[in-house]
Structures are given as structure tokens and as C-alpha cells.
């Protein structure tokens, strides 16, 4: 079974991504309520109790809201940085267990290898993830203020990349948020803009990448078509490469294969 993933929810209403490879299933973030998470897993055909691990990128509610109740209810261990454990107060709550991830070093989770990569964001010790199986990798980064060099390097060999494209700079500037919140979002520890993503796609996307998923779009300061156009323009400028672009929002996506079928396989249909 090859590496595939499915976004269960994305954006300020709650983030979670299911990743599956070689019979091992893990969740990246648990930002929906525990019951909602279980329902979405079941509708994807996955038994919540069969998850190998729930990994947390950071402690903000839209990424960790359902984690402790889900862990308790289904007996699934949590994992993340030491800082996330402390900031989410997980030491004071009953959970099935917590595995501390050392940023930069790969860890085996069943058939999968997971690497946590530190990212710049206003949380205790936030991380992005690279999940690998059978020579194939998914890079997964939400909530980051800028694309740091270590993250760009970690994503360079990924076959699929899920990246936040949080806001359009003009819509944020002219939008309804108070200036203090605008400053926070715009800061190097805030969120990525469509322009940040476009610059990454044009200059730093690795040649192995076949699939891009744009995630964590603001509902007030962005629009899926605006984000898509910025990314498509960047990919076109980069050359005539055939990169699949998918958008995701509060309702998530269907299953996405990290590597697309080869031309030979496509001809079978
Ligand atoms: Zn978030
Ligand atoms: Zn955050």
C-alpha cells in the first residue's frame, strides 16, 4: 500500500490530516472536537482506535483542541515537541501517553518514518512534519510566519507538500481585523501569505514534488480562487512542470496519493 493522505479539516475551525502507508495510520493535528474527529475518521473508513499516533504541530486550539479527549477516548498516544506538551498542559490531563519528538531526527511509527522540523510561529515549539514510506515523502506545514531554510531543505525531496496559504496581503490590509492582529499575522512568526507560497513554489520547490495542497486559508483575508491563481502563476513561471494543485478548507479532501500513477498505469483505464 503506497503513501496517501486525506485532510479531515483545515483552517481556523480545526486542522487534522490523516496519513496512511504500509498499513500504518497516523493523524497530524487534532484541532477538531474528539467526536467530530472520530466521525470524520469513520467516514474515511478508518477506525479511530486503530491510529498508531496523533502528532501535534503546536498547541493552538485549531490544531490541538480535540487531542486529549480523543487520546483518552480511543487509547491513542499523542506526540509532539516538549514545548507543545507543556504549553498544551498535557501533563495535567489524562491521556494515553505522549512521545516527545526530537526536532530534526526521524522516528519510526509502524511502517512510517516521521521527522519533526521546527518552524517559525508564535507558539512554544511548533513543528512541521515530513512523513515517509517506501521512498516516498509528504511535507506538511501549517501555521508558520516564513519559510525558513531548514524547512525548505526538509521539503526539497518531498513528493507532495501541504502548505498553508493563509492570507492575501491586500485583503488582510483592507480587511476587518484590528491592526494588532494584522501585525501578528504579518510577522515572521505569524502566517504565510499567498505571495510567500508563490515565492516558495517558484524558487524552492523540489523537482520530486508532484502534488501541492494549499491549506489553512483564512475565510476573511483570502479566497480559494485568489490563492489558487497566485500558486498557478508561480508554477507556470517556474516552467512547464506538471504539478497537481489542490485546495482544502474546513471540510477537507478525499484521499490523495502522494505519488500519482505513472503514465503506464493511467493508460490501463
Ligand atoms: Zn492554525
Ligand atoms: Zn498557530
mmCIF file of C-alpha atoms and ligand atoms in Angstrom:
data_model
loop_
_atom_site.group_PDB
_atom_site.id
_atom_site.type_symbol
_atom_site.label_atom_id
_atom_site.label_comp_id
_atom_site.label_asym_id
_atom_site.label_seq_id
_atom_site.Cartn_x
_atom_site.Cartn_y
_atom_site.Cartn_z
ATOM 1 C CA UNK A 1 0.000 0.000 0.000
ATOM 2 C CA UNK A 2 1.526 3.346 -1.023
ATOM 3 C CA UNK A 3 1.653 6.578 0.980
ATOM 4 C CA UNK A 4 -1.550 8.600 0.856
ATOM 5 C CA UNK A 5 -3.253 11.280 2.938
ATOM 6 C CA UNK A 6 -6.604 12.871 3.497
ATOM 7 C CA UNK A 7 -7.266 16.295 5.036
ATOM 8 C CA UNK A 8 -10.099 15.916 7.572
ATOM 9 C CA UNK A 9 -10.356 19.648 8.249
ATOM 10 C CA UNK A 10 -8.316 22.789 7.536
ATOM 11 C CA UNK A 11 -8.434 26.408 8.710
ATOM 12 C CA UNK A 12 -9.257 28.238 11.908
ATOM 13 C CA UNK A 13 -12.251 25.942 12.546
ATOM 14 C CA UNK A 14 -9.912 22.974 13.018
ATOM 15 C CA UNK A 15 -6.996 21.159 11.398
ATOM 16 C CA UNK A 16 -6.349 17.431 11.079
ATOM 17 C CA UNK A 17 -4.761 15.299 8.357
ATOM 18 C CA UNK A 18 -4.883 11.523 8.170
ATOM 19 C CA UNK A 19 -1.778 9.855 6.682
ATOM 20 C CA UNK A 20 -1.587 6.187 5.728
ATOM 21 C CA UNK A 21 1.222 3.977 4.429
ATOM 22 C CA UNK A 22 2.072 0.274 4.718
ATOM 23 C CA UNK A 23 -0.976 -0.320 6.917
ATOM 24 C CA UNK A 24 0.021 2.359 9.483
ATOM 25 C CA UNK A 25 -2.272 5.326 10.012
ATOM 26 C CA UNK A 26 -1.435 8.499 11.897
ATOM 27 C CA UNK A 27 -3.124 11.834 12.423
ATOM 28 C CA UNK A 28 -1.271 15.141 12.026
ATOM 29 C CA UNK A 29 -3.026 17.562 14.420
ATOM 30 C CA UNK A 30 -6.310 17.135 16.237
ATOM 31 C CA UNK A 31 -7.900 20.570 16.010
ATOM 32 C CA UNK A 32 -11.485 19.355 15.700
ATOM 33 C CA UNK A 33 -13.532 18.129 18.661
ATOM 34 C CA UNK A 34 -12.866 14.493 19.604
ATOM 35 C CA UNK A 35 -16.308 13.344 18.470
ATOM 36 C CA UNK A 36 -16.079 15.212 15.170
ATOM 37 C CA UNK A 37 -12.614 13.732 14.570
ATOM 38 C CA UNK A 38 -13.901 10.216 15.180
ATOM 39 C CA UNK A 39 -16.831 10.779 12.803
ATOM 40 C CA UNK A 40 -14.580 12.095 10.063
ATOM 41 C CA UNK A 41 -12.181 9.176 10.506
ATOM 42 C CA UNK A 42 -15.042 6.700 10.328
ATOM 43 C CA UNK A 43 -16.410 8.297 7.182
ATOM 44 C CA UNK A 44 -12.903 7.836 5.700
ATOM 45 C CA UNK A 45 -13.195 4.140 6.586
ATOM 46 C CA UNK A 46 -10.724 4.348 9.484
ATOM 47 C CA UNK A 47 -11.309 3.010 12.998
ATOM 48 C CA UNK A 48 -10.187 5.810 15.405
ATOM 49 C CA UNK A 49 -8.763 3.238 17.849
ATOM 50 C CA UNK A 50 -6.537 1.811 15.090
ATOM 51 C CA UNK A 51 -4.474 5.010 14.718
ATOM 52 C CA UNK A 52 -0.823 4.466 15.628
ATOM 53 C CA UNK A 53 -0.242 8.032 16.883
ATOM 54 C CA UNK A 54 -1.653 11.562 16.856
ATOM 55 C CA UNK A 55 1.109 14.117 16.209
ATOM 56 C CA UNK A 56 0.641 17.744 17.238
ATOM 57 C CA UNK A 57 2.323 20.567 15.328
ATOM 58 C CA UNK A 58 1.735 23.054 18.163
ATOM 59 C CA UNK A 59 -0.623 23.868 21.000
ATOM 60 C CA UNK A 60 -3.004 26.370 19.352
ATOM 61 C CA UNK A 61 -6.633 25.306 19.671
ATOM 62 C CA UNK A 62 -7.268 24.896 15.963
ATOM 63 C CA UNK A 63 -4.535 22.182 15.972
ATOM 64 C CA UNK A 64 -4.837 20.580 19.406
ATOM 65 C CA UNK A 65 -8.409 21.196 20.585
ATOM 66 C CA UNK A 66 -9.564 17.569 20.443
ATOM 67 C CA UNK A 67 -6.257 15.867 21.234
ATOM 68 C CA UNK A 68 -6.582 14.984 24.913
ATOM 69 C CA UNK A 69 -10.229 13.836 24.761
ATOM 70 C CA UNK A 70 -9.517 11.817 21.605
ATOM 71 C CA UNK A 71 -6.452 10.189 23.204
ATOM 72 C CA UNK A 72 -8.450 9.276 26.319
ATOM 73 C CA UNK A 73 -11.498 8.011 24.480
ATOM 74 C CA UNK A 74 -9.668 5.863 21.896
ATOM 75 C CA UNK A 75 -6.478 4.966 23.750
ATOM 76 C CA UNK A 76 -4.228 6.582 21.126
ATOM 77 C CA UNK A 77 -0.893 8.127 22.165
ATOM 78 C CA UNK A 78 -0.032 11.736 21.324
ATOM 79 C CA UNK A 79 3.336 13.034 20.137
ATOM 80 C CA UNK A 80 4.990 16.372 19.503
ATOM 81 C CA UNK A 81 7.674 18.656 20.832
ATOM 82 C CA UNK A 82 8.424 19.019 24.528
ATOM 83 C CA UNK A 83 7.270 22.649 24.285
ATOM 84 C CA UNK A 84 3.883 21.660 22.853
ATOM 85 C CA UNK A 85 3.376 19.164 25.698
ATOM 86 C CA UNK A 86 3.999 21.857 28.296
ATOM 87 C CA UNK A 87 2.086 24.661 26.570
ATOM 88 C CA UNK A 88 -0.978 22.461 25.939
ATOM 89 C CA UNK A 89 -0.956 21.480 29.625
ATOM 90 C CA UNK A 90 -0.974 17.782 28.702
ATOM 91 C CA UNK A 91 0.902 16.842 31.884
ATOM 92 C CA UNK A 92 -2.176 17.720 33.919
ATOM 93 C CA UNK A 93 -4.718 15.844 31.783
ATOM 94 C CA UNK A 94 -5.381 12.133 31.447
ATOM 95 C CA UNK A 95 -4.126 10.942 28.038
ATOM 96 C CA UNK A 96 -2.975 7.585 26.670
ATOM 97 C CA UNK A 97 0.660 8.811 26.603
ATOM 98 C CA UNK A 98 2.935 11.332 24.926
ATOM 99 C CA UNK A 99 6.036 10.704 22.824
ATOM 100 C CA UNK A 100 8.475 13.616 22.691
ATOM 101 C CA UNK A 101 9.766 14.179 19.164
ATOM 102 C CA UNK A 102 13.295 15.476 18.848
ATOM 103 C CA UNK A 103 13.221 18.043 16.044
ATOM 104 C CA UNK A 104 15.349 17.053 13.078
ATOM 105 C CA UNK A 105 15.601 13.338 13.843
ATOM 106 C CA UNK A 106 13.422 10.731 12.128
ATOM 107 C CA UNK A 107 11.254 8.478 14.251
ATOM 108 C CA UNK A 108 9.618 5.188 13.231
ATOM 109 C CA UNK A 109 5.865 4.922 13.692
ATOM 110 C CA UNK A 110 4.896 1.461 12.424
ATOM 111 C CA UNK A 111 5.698 1.391 8.715
ATOM 112 C CA UNK A 112 6.159 5.179 8.566
ATOM 113 C CA UNK A 113 9.117 7.432 9.367
ATOM 114 C CA UNK A 114 8.238 10.852 10.779
ATOM 115 C CA UNK A 115 10.550 13.841 11.128
ATOM 116 C CA UNK A 116 9.560 16.986 13.030
ATOM 117 C CA UNK A 117 11.048 20.191 11.619
ATOM 118 C CA UNK A 118 10.964 23.384 13.749
ATOM 119 C CA UNK A 119 9.004 26.242 12.153
ATOM 120 C CA UNK A 120 8.796 29.973 12.973
ATOM 121 C CA UNK A 121 5.378 30.632 14.556
ATOM 122 C CA UNK A 122 4.189 32.283 17.768
ATOM 123 C CA UNK A 123 3.789 29.061 19.754
ATOM 124 C CA UNK A 124 6.040 27.308 22.308
ATOM 125 C CA UNK A 125 7.933 24.918 19.991
ATOM 126 C CA UNK A 126 5.970 24.496 16.745
ATOM 127 C CA UNK A 127 6.970 21.950 14.112
ATOM 128 C CA UNK A 128 6.139 20.838 10.580
ATOM 129 C CA UNK A 129 6.273 17.162 9.618
ATOM 130 C CA UNK A 130 7.845 15.055 6.909
ATOM 131 C CA UNK A 131 6.220 11.606 6.704
ATOM 132 C CA UNK A 132 7.973 8.953 4.615
ATOM 133 C CA UNK A 133 7.183 5.438 3.475
ATOM 134 C CA UNK A 134 8.738 3.261 0.805
ATOM 135 C CA UNK A 135 10.907 6.007 -0.706
ATOM 136 C CA UNK A 136 8.039 8.488 -0.853
ATOM 137 C CA UNK A 137 7.519 11.605 1.353
ATOM 138 C CA UNK A 138 4.838 14.085 2.330
ATOM 139 C CA UNK A 139 5.809 17.504 3.737
ATOM 140 C CA UNK A 140 3.121 19.022 5.982
ATOM 141 C CA UNK A 141 3.363 22.602 7.300
ATOM 142 C CA UNK A 142 0.546 24.773 8.596
ATOM 143 C CA UNK A 143 0.989 27.898 10.748
ATOM 144 C CA UNK A 144 4.364 29.420 10.012
ATOM 145 C CA UNK A 145 5.429 33.021 9.561
ATOM 146 C CA UNK A 146 8.028 32.386 6.883
ATOM 147 C CA UNK A 147 9.680 29.514 5.058
ATOM 148 C CA UNK A 148 12.908 29.002 6.968
ATOM 149 C CA UNK A 149 15.941 27.440 5.253
ATOM 150 C CA UNK A 150 15.774 24.196 7.322
ATOM 151 C CA UNK A 151 12.130 23.717 6.289
ATOM 152 C CA UNK A 152 12.840 24.406 2.621
ATOM 153 C CA UNK A 153 15.680 21.858 2.764
ATOM 154 C CA UNK A 154 13.496 19.293 4.539
ATOM 155 C CA UNK A 155 10.749 19.692 1.903
ATOM 156 C CA UNK A 156 13.086 19.611 -1.098
ATOM 157 C CA UNK A 157 12.842 15.855 -1.578
ATOM 158 C CA UNK A 158 9.109 15.556 -0.794
ATOM 159 C CA UNK A 159 6.755 14.132 -3.444
ATOM 160 C CA UNK A 160 3.779 16.015 -2.024
ATOM 161 C CA UNK A 161 3.664 19.200 0.054
ATOM 162 C CA UNK A 162 0.756 20.538 2.103
ATOM 163 C CA UNK A 163 1.412 24.188 2.936
ATOM 164 C CA UNK A 164 -0.656 26.947 4.451
ATOM 165 C CA UNK A 165 -1.613 29.808 2.154
ATOM 166 C CA UNK A 166 -3.274 31.834 4.858
ATOM 167 C CA UNK A 167 -3.913 35.307 3.502
ATOM 168 C CA UNK A 168 -3.796 37.639 0.553
ATOM 169 C CA UNK A 169 -1.740 40.665 1.626
ATOM 170 C CA UNK A 170 -4.190 43.189 0.141
ATOM 171 C CA UNK A 171 -7.276 41.519 1.607
ATOM 172 C CA UNK A 172 -5.620 41.381 5.039
ATOM 173 C CA UNK A 173 -4.545 45.034 4.848
ATOM 174 C CA UNK A 174 -8.030 46.228 3.837
ATOM 175 C CA UNK A 175 -9.935 43.651 5.899
ATOM 176 C CA UNK A 176 -11.809 43.840 9.223
ATOM 177 C CA UNK A 177 -9.128 42.629 11.653
ATOM 178 C CA UNK A 178 -7.781 45.069 14.281
ATOM 179 C CA UNK A 179 -4.291 46.333 13.455
ATOM 180 C CA UNK A 180 -2.686 44.377 16.339
ATOM 181 C CA UNK A 181 -3.982 41.110 14.884
ATOM 182 C CA UNK A 182 -2.932 42.119 11.357
ATOM 183 C CA UNK A 183 0.583 42.774 12.672
ATOM 184 C CA UNK A 184 0.664 39.369 14.346
ATOM 185 C CA UNK A 185 -0.394 37.562 11.163
ATOM 186 C CA UNK A 186 2.069 39.537 9.028
ATOM 187 C CA UNK A 187 5.035 38.999 11.382
ATOM 188 C CA UNK A 188 7.812 36.444 10.695
ATOM 189 C CA UNK A 189 6.195 34.336 13.446
ATOM 190 C CA UNK A 190 2.659 34.645 12.037
ATOM 191 C CA UNK A 191 1.238 33.004 8.938
ATOM 192 C CA UNK A 192 2.193 32.517 5.290
ATOM 193 C CA UNK A 193 0.659 34.730 2.605
ATOM 194 C CA UNK A 194 -0.239 33.663 -0.934
ATOM 195 C CA UNK A 195 2.833 35.635 -2.018
ATOM 196 C CA UNK A 196 5.110 33.697 0.373
ATOM 197 C CA UNK A 197 3.780 30.438 -1.061
ATOM 198 C CA UNK A 198 4.219 31.685 -4.630
ATOM 199 C CA UNK A 199 7.858 32.582 -3.952
ATOM 200 C CA UNK A 200 8.457 29.124 -2.469
ATOM 201 C CA UNK A 201 6.814 27.365 -5.420
ATOM 202 C CA UNK A 202 8.741 29.370 -7.960
ATOM 203 C CA UNK A 203 12.175 29.251 -6.350
ATOM 204 C CA UNK A 204 12.413 26.431 -3.834
ATOM 205 C CA UNK A 205 10.037 23.597 -4.711
ATOM 206 C CA UNK A 206 11.971 20.352 -5.211
ATOM 207 C CA UNK A 207 11.860 18.555 -8.552
ATOM 208 C CA UNK A 208 10.371 15.421 -6.917
ATOM 209 C CA UNK A 209 7.186 17.254 -5.941
ATOM 210 C CA UNK A 210 4.082 16.192 -7.901
ATOM 211 C CA UNK A 211 1.321 17.438 -5.618
ATOM 212 C CA UNK A 212 0.723 20.685 -3.726
ATOM 213 C CA UNK A 213 -2.156 21.161 -1.293
ATOM 214 C CA UNK A 214 -2.890 24.732 -0.192
ATOM 215 C CA UNK A 215 -4.302 24.697 3.332
ATOM 216 C CA UNK A 216 -5.333 26.858 6.317
ATOM 217 C CA UNK A 217 -6.843 29.605 4.103
ATOM 218 C CA UNK A 218 -8.330 32.485 6.074
ATOM 219 C CA UNK A 219 -12.037 32.880 5.413
ATOM 220 C CA UNK A 220 -11.825 36.650 5.967
ATOM 221 C CA UNK A 221 -8.484 37.508 4.384
ATOM 222 C CA UNK A 222 -8.282 35.108 1.464
ATOM 223 C CA UNK A 223 -10.328 33.379 -1.179
ATOM 224 C CA UNK A 224 -9.602 29.924 -2.654
ATOM 225 C CA UNK A 225 -9.525 31.297 -6.209
ATOM 226 C CA UNK A 226 -7.144 34.119 -5.258
ATOM 227 C CA UNK A 227 -4.793 31.644 -3.556
ATOM 228 C CA UNK A 228 -5.048 29.191 -6.444
ATOM 229 C CA UNK A 229 -4.271 31.848 -9.044
ATOM 230 C CA UNK A 230 -1.189 33.035 -7.163
ATOM 231 C CA UNK A 231 0.109 29.454 -6.899
ATOM 232 C CA UNK A 232 -0.706 28.586 -10.511
ATOM 233 C CA UNK A 233 1.068 31.704 -11.765
ATOM 234 C CA UNK A 234 4.154 30.788 -9.714
ATOM 235 C CA UNK A 235 4.156 27.215 -11.021
ATOM 236 C CA UNK A 236 3.826 28.471 -14.610
ATOM 237 C CA UNK A 237 6.719 30.883 -14.151
ATOM 238 C CA UNK A 238 8.802 28.048 -12.850
ATOM 239 C CA UNK A 239 8.432 26.163 -16.133
ATOM 240 C CA UNK A 240 6.081 23.675 -17.718
ATOM 241 C CA UNK A 241 6.105 21.153 -14.909
ATOM 242 C CA UNK A 242 3.040 19.085 -14.287
ATOM 243 C CA UNK A 243 2.338 19.738 -10.604
ATOM 244 C CA UNK A 244 -1.149 18.920 -9.329
ATOM 245 C CA UNK A 245 -2.629 21.737 -7.207
ATOM 246 C CA UNK A 246 -5.413 21.032 -4.705
ATOM 247 C CA UNK A 247 -7.172 23.408 -2.341
ATOM 248 C CA UNK A 248 -8.558 22.397 1.024
ATOM 249 C CA UNK A 249 -10.866 24.030 3.558
ATOM 250 C CA UNK A 250 -12.994 23.239 6.622
ATOM 251 C CA UNK A 251 -14.419 20.064 5.044
ATOM 252 C CA UNK A 252 -11.052 18.629 3.989
ATOM 253 C CA UNK A 253 -10.336 16.487 0.931
ATOM 254 C CA UNK A 254 -10.749 12.929 -0.282
ATOM 255 C CA UNK A 255 -7.731 10.584 -0.328
ATOM 256 C CA UNK A 256 -4.704 11.976 -2.151
ATOM 257 C CA UNK A 257 -1.903 9.670 -3.311
ATOM 258 C CA UNK A 258 1.495 11.169 -2.539
ATOM 259 C CA UNK A 259 2.786 9.800 -5.843
ATOM 260 C CA UNK A 260 0.489 9.882 -8.820
ATOM 261 C CA UNK A 261 0.088 6.813 -11.040
ATOM 262 C CA UNK A 262 2.667 6.628 -13.807
ATOM 263 C CA UNK A 263 1.617 7.150 -17.422
ATOM 264 C CA UNK A 264 1.703 3.379 -17.945
ATOM 265 C CA UNK A 265 -0.817 2.849 -15.160
ATOM 266 C CA UNK A 266 -3.040 5.628 -16.426
ATOM 267 C CA UNK A 267 -3.271 4.004 -19.838
ATOM 268 C CA UNK A 268 -4.898 0.957 -18.267
ATOM 269 C CA UNK A 269 -8.105 2.931 -17.748
HETATM 270 ZN ZN1 LIG B 1 -3.704 27.274 12.858
HETATM 271 ZN ZN1 LIG B 2 -0.976 28.512 15.268
#
